[in-house]
Short mmCIF file of N, CA and C in Angstrom, two decimals:
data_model
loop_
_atom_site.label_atom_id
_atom_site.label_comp_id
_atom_site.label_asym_id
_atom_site.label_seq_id
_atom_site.Cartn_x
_atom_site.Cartn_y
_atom_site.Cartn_z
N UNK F 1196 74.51 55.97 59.03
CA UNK F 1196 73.91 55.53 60.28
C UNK F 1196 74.96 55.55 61.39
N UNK F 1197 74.65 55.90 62.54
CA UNK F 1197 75.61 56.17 64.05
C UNK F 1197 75.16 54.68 64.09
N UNK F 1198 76.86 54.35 64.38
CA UNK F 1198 77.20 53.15 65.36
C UNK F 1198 78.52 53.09 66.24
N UNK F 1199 78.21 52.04 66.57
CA UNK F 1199 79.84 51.76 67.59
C UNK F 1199 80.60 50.36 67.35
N UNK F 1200 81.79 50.57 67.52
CA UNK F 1200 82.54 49.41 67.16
C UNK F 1200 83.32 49.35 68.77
N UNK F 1201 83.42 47.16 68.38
CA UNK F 1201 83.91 47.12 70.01
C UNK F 1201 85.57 46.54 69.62
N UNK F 1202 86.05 45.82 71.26
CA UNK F 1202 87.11 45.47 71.58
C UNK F 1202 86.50 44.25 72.37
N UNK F 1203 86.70 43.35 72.58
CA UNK F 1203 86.75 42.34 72.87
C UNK F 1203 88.05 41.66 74.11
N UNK F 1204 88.42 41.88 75.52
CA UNK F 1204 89.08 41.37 76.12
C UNK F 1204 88.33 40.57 76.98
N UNK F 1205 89.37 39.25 76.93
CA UNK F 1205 88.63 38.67 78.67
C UNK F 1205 90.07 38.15 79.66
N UNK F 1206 89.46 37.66 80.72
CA UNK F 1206 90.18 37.67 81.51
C UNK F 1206 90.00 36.64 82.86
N UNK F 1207 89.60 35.72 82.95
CA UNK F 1207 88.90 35.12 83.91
C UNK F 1207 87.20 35.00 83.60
N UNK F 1208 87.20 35.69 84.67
CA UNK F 1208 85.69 36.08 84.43
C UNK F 1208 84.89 37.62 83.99
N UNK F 1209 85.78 37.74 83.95
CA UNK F 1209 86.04 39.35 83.56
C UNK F 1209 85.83 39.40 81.88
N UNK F 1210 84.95 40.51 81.21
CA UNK F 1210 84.57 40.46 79.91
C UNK F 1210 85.11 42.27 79.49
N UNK F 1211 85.94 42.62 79.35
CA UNK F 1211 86.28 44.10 79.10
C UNK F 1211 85.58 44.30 77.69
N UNK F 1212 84.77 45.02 77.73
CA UNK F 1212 84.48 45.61 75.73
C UNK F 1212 84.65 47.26 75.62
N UNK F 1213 85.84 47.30 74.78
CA UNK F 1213 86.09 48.45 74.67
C UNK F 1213 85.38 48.92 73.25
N UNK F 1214 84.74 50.48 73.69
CA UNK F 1214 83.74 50.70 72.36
C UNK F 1214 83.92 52.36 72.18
N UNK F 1215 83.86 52.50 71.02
CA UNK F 1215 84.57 53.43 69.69
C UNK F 1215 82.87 53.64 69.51
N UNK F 1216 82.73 54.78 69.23
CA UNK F 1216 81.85 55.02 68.32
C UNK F 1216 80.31 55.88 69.27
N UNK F 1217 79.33 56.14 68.72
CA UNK F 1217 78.09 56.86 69.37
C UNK F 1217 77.37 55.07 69.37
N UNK F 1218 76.67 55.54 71.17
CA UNK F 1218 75.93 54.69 70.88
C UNK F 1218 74.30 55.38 71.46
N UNK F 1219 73.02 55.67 70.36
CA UNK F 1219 72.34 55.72 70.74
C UNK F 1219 71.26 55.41 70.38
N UNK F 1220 69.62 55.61 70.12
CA UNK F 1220 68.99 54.82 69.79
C UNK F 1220 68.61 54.01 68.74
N UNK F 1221 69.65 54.37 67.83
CA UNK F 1221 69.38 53.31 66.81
C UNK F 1221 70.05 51.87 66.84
N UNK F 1222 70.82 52.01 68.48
CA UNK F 1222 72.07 50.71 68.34
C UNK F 1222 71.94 50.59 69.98
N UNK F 1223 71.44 51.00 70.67
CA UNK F 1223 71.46 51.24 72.03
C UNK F 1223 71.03 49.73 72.51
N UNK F 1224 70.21 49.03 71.84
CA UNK F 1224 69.78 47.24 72.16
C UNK F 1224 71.22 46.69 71.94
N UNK F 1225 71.43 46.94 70.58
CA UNK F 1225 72.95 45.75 70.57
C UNK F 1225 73.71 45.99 71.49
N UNK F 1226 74.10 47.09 72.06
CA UNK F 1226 74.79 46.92 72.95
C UNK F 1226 74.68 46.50 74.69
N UNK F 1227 72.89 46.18 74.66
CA UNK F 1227 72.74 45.59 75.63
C UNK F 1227 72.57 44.10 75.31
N UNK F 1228 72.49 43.52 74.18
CA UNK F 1228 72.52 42.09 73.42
C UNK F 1228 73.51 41.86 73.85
N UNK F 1229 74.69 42.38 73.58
CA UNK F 1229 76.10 42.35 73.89
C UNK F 1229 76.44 41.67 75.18
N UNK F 1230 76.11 42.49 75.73
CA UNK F 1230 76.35 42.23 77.28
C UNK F 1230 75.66 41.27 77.99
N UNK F 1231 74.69 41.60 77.66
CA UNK F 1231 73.72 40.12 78.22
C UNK F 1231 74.52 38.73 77.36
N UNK F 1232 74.85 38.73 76.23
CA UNK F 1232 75.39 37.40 75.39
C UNK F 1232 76.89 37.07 76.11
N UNK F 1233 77.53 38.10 76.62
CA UNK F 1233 79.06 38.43 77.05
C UNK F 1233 78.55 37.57 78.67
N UNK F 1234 77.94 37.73 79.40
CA UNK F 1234 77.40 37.36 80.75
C UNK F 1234 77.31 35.77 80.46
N UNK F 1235 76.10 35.79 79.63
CA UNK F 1235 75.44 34.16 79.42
C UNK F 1235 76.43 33.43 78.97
N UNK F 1236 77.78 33.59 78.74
CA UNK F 1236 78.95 33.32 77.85
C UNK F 1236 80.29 32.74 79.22
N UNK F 1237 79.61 32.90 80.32
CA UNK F 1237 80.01 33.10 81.59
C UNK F 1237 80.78 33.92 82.40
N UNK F 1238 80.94 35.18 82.02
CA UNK F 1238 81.33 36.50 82.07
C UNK F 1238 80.77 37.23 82.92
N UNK F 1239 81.11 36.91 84.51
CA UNK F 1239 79.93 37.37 85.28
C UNK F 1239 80.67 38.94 85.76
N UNK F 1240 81.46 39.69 85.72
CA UNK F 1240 82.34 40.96 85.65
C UNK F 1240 82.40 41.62 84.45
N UNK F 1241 81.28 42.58 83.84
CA UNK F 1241 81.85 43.30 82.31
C UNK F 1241 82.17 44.59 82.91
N UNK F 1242 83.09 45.11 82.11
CA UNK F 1242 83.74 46.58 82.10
C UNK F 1242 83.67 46.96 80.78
N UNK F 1243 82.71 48.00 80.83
CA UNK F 1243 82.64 48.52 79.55
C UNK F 1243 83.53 50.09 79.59
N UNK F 1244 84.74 49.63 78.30
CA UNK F 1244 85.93 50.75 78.82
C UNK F 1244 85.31 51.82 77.37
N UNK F 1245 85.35 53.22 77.89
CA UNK F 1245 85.20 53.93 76.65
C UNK F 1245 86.13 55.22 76.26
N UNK F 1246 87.52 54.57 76.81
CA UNK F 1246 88.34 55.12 76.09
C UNK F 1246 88.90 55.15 74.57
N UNK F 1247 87.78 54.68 73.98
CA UNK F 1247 87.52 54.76 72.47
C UNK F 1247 86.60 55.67 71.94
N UNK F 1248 86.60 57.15 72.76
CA UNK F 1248 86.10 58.08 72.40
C UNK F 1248 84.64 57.70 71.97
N UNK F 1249 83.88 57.35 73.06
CA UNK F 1249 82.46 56.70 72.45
C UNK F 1249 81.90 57.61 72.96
N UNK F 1250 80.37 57.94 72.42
CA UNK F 1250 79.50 58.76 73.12
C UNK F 1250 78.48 58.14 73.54
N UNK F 1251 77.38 58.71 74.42
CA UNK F 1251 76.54 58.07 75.09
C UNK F 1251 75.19 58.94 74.45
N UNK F 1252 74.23 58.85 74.32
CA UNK F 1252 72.66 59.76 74.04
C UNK F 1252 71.72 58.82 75.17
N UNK F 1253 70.80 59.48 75.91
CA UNK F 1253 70.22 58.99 76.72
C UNK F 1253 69.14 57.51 76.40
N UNK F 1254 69.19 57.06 75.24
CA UNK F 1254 69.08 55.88 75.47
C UNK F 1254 70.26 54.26 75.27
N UNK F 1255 71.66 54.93 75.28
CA UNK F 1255 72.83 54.72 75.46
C UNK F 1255 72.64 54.67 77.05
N UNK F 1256 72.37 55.30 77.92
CA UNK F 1256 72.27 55.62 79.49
C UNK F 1256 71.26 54.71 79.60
N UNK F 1257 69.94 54.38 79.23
CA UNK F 1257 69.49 53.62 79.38
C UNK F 1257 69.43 51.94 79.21
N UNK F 1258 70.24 52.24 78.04
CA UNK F 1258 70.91 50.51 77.55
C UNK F 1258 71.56 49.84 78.89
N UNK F 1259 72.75 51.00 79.15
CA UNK F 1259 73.65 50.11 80.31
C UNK F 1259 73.22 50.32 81.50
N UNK F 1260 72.00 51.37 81.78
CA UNK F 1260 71.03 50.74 83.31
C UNK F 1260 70.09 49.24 82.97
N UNK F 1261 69.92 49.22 82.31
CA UNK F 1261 69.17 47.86 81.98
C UNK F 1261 70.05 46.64 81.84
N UNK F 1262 70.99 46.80 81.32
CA UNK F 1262 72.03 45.69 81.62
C UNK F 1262 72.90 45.68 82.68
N UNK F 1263 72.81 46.74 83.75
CA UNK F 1263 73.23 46.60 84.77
C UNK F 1263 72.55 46.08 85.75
N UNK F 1264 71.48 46.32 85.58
CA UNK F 1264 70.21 45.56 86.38
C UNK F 1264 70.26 43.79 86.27
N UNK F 1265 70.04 43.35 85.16
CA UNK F 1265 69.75 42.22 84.31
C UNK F 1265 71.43 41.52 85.01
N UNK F 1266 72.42 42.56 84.60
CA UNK F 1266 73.82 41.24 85.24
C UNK F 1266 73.66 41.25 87.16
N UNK F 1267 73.34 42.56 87.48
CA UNK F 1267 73.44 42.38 88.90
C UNK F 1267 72.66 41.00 89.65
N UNK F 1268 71.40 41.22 88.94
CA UNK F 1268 70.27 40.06 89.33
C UNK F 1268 70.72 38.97 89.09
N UNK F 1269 72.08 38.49 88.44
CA UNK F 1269 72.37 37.25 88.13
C UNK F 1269 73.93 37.11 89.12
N UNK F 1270 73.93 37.91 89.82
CA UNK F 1270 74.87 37.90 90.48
C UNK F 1270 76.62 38.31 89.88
N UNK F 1271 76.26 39.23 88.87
CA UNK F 1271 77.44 39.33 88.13
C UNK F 1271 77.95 41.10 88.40
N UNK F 1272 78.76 41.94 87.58
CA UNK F 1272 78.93 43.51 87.80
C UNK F 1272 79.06 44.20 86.78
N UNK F 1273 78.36 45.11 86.23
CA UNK F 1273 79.13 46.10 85.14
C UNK F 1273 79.63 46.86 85.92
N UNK F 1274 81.00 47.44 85.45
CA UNK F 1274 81.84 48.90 85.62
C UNK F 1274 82.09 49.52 84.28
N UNK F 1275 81.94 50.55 84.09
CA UNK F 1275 82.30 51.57 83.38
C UNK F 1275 83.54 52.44 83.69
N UNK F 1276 84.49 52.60 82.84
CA UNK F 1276 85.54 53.07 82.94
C UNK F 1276 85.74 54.17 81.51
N UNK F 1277 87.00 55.26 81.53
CA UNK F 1277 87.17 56.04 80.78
C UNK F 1277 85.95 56.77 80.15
N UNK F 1278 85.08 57.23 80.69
CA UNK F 1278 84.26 58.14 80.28
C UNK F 1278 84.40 59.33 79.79
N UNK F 1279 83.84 59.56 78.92
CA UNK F 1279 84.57 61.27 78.46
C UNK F 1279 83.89 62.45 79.41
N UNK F 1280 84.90 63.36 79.48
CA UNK F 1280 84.26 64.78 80.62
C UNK F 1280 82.39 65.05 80.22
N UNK F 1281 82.33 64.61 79.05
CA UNK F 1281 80.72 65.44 78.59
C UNK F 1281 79.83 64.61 79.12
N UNK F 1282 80.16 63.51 78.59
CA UNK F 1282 79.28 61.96 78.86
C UNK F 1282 79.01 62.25 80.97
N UNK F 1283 80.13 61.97 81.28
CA UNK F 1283 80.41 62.12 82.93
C UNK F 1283 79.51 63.94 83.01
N UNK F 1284 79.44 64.52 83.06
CA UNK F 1284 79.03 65.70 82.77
C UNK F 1284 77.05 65.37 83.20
N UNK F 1285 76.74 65.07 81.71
CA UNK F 1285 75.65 64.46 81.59
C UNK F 1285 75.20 63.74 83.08
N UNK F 1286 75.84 62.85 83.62
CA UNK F 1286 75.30 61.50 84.48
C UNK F 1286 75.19 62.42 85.56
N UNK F 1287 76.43 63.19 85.94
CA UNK F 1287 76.49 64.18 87.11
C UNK F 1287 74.87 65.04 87.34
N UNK F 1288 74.64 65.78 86.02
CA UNK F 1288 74.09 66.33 86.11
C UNK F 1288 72.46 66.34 86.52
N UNK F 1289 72.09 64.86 85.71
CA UNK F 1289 71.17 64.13 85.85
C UNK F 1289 71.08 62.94 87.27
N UNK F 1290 72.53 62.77 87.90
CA UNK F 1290 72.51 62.38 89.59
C UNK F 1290 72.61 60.94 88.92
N UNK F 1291 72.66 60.79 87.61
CA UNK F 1291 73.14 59.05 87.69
C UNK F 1291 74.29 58.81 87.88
N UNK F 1292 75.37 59.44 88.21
CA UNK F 1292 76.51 59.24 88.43
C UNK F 1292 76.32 58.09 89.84
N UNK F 1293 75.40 58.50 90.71
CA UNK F 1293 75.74 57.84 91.53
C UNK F 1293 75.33 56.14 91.68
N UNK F 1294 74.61 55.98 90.70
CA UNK F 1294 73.97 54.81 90.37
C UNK F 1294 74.68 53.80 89.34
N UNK F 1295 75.91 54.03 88.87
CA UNK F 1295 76.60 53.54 88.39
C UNK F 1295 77.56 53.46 88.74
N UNK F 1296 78.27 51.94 88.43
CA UNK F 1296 79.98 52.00 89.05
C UNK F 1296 80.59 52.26 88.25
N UNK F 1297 81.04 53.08 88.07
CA UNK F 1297 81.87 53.76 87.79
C UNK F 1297 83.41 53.86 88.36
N UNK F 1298 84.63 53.31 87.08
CA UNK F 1298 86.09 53.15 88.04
C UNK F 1298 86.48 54.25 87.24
N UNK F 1299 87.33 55.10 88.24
CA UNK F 1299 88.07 56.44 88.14
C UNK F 1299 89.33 56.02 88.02
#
């Protein structure tokens, strides 16, 4: 079975989870469980870093628009960082690049 394994930093208010692994529809909820539990935890800043060679499948893309929604409305931020060229590729191509924050 495809999964992903995380990292766990915090920092203030800041919740970094760094994640290894494919994430797509068979795991694509936990990792919005995640985040929503990482928030409610008082973590109103997550950065989800994926310089752990993670991949994304479009309901991976959909996980973290839905939890980007869900933290914004609570007054909190996801950023995404270290994306791989394919993944970034993908978002470009499909124009979600611009709908995500995305740190370069």
């Amino acid at each position: 079975m495809e999964s992903f394994n995380t990292e766990i930093f915090t920092e203030g208010t800041t919740c970094t989870i760094r994640i290894q692994g494919s994430i797509s529809l068979k795991n694509a909820f936990a990792l919005k469980e995640l985040i929503i539990k990482k928030h409610g935890e008082g973590f109103t800043d997550i950065v989800l870093d994926f310089s752990g060679d993670a991949y994304l499948d479009s309901s991976g893309i959909g996980a973290i628009f839905n939890s980007q929604k869900y933290v914004t409305e609570r007054n909190g931020s996801l950023k995404l960082k270290n994306i791989s060229r394919d993944v970034m590729t993908i978002l470009k191509i499909a124009n979600l690049d611009k709908h995500l924050d995305i740190i370069h």
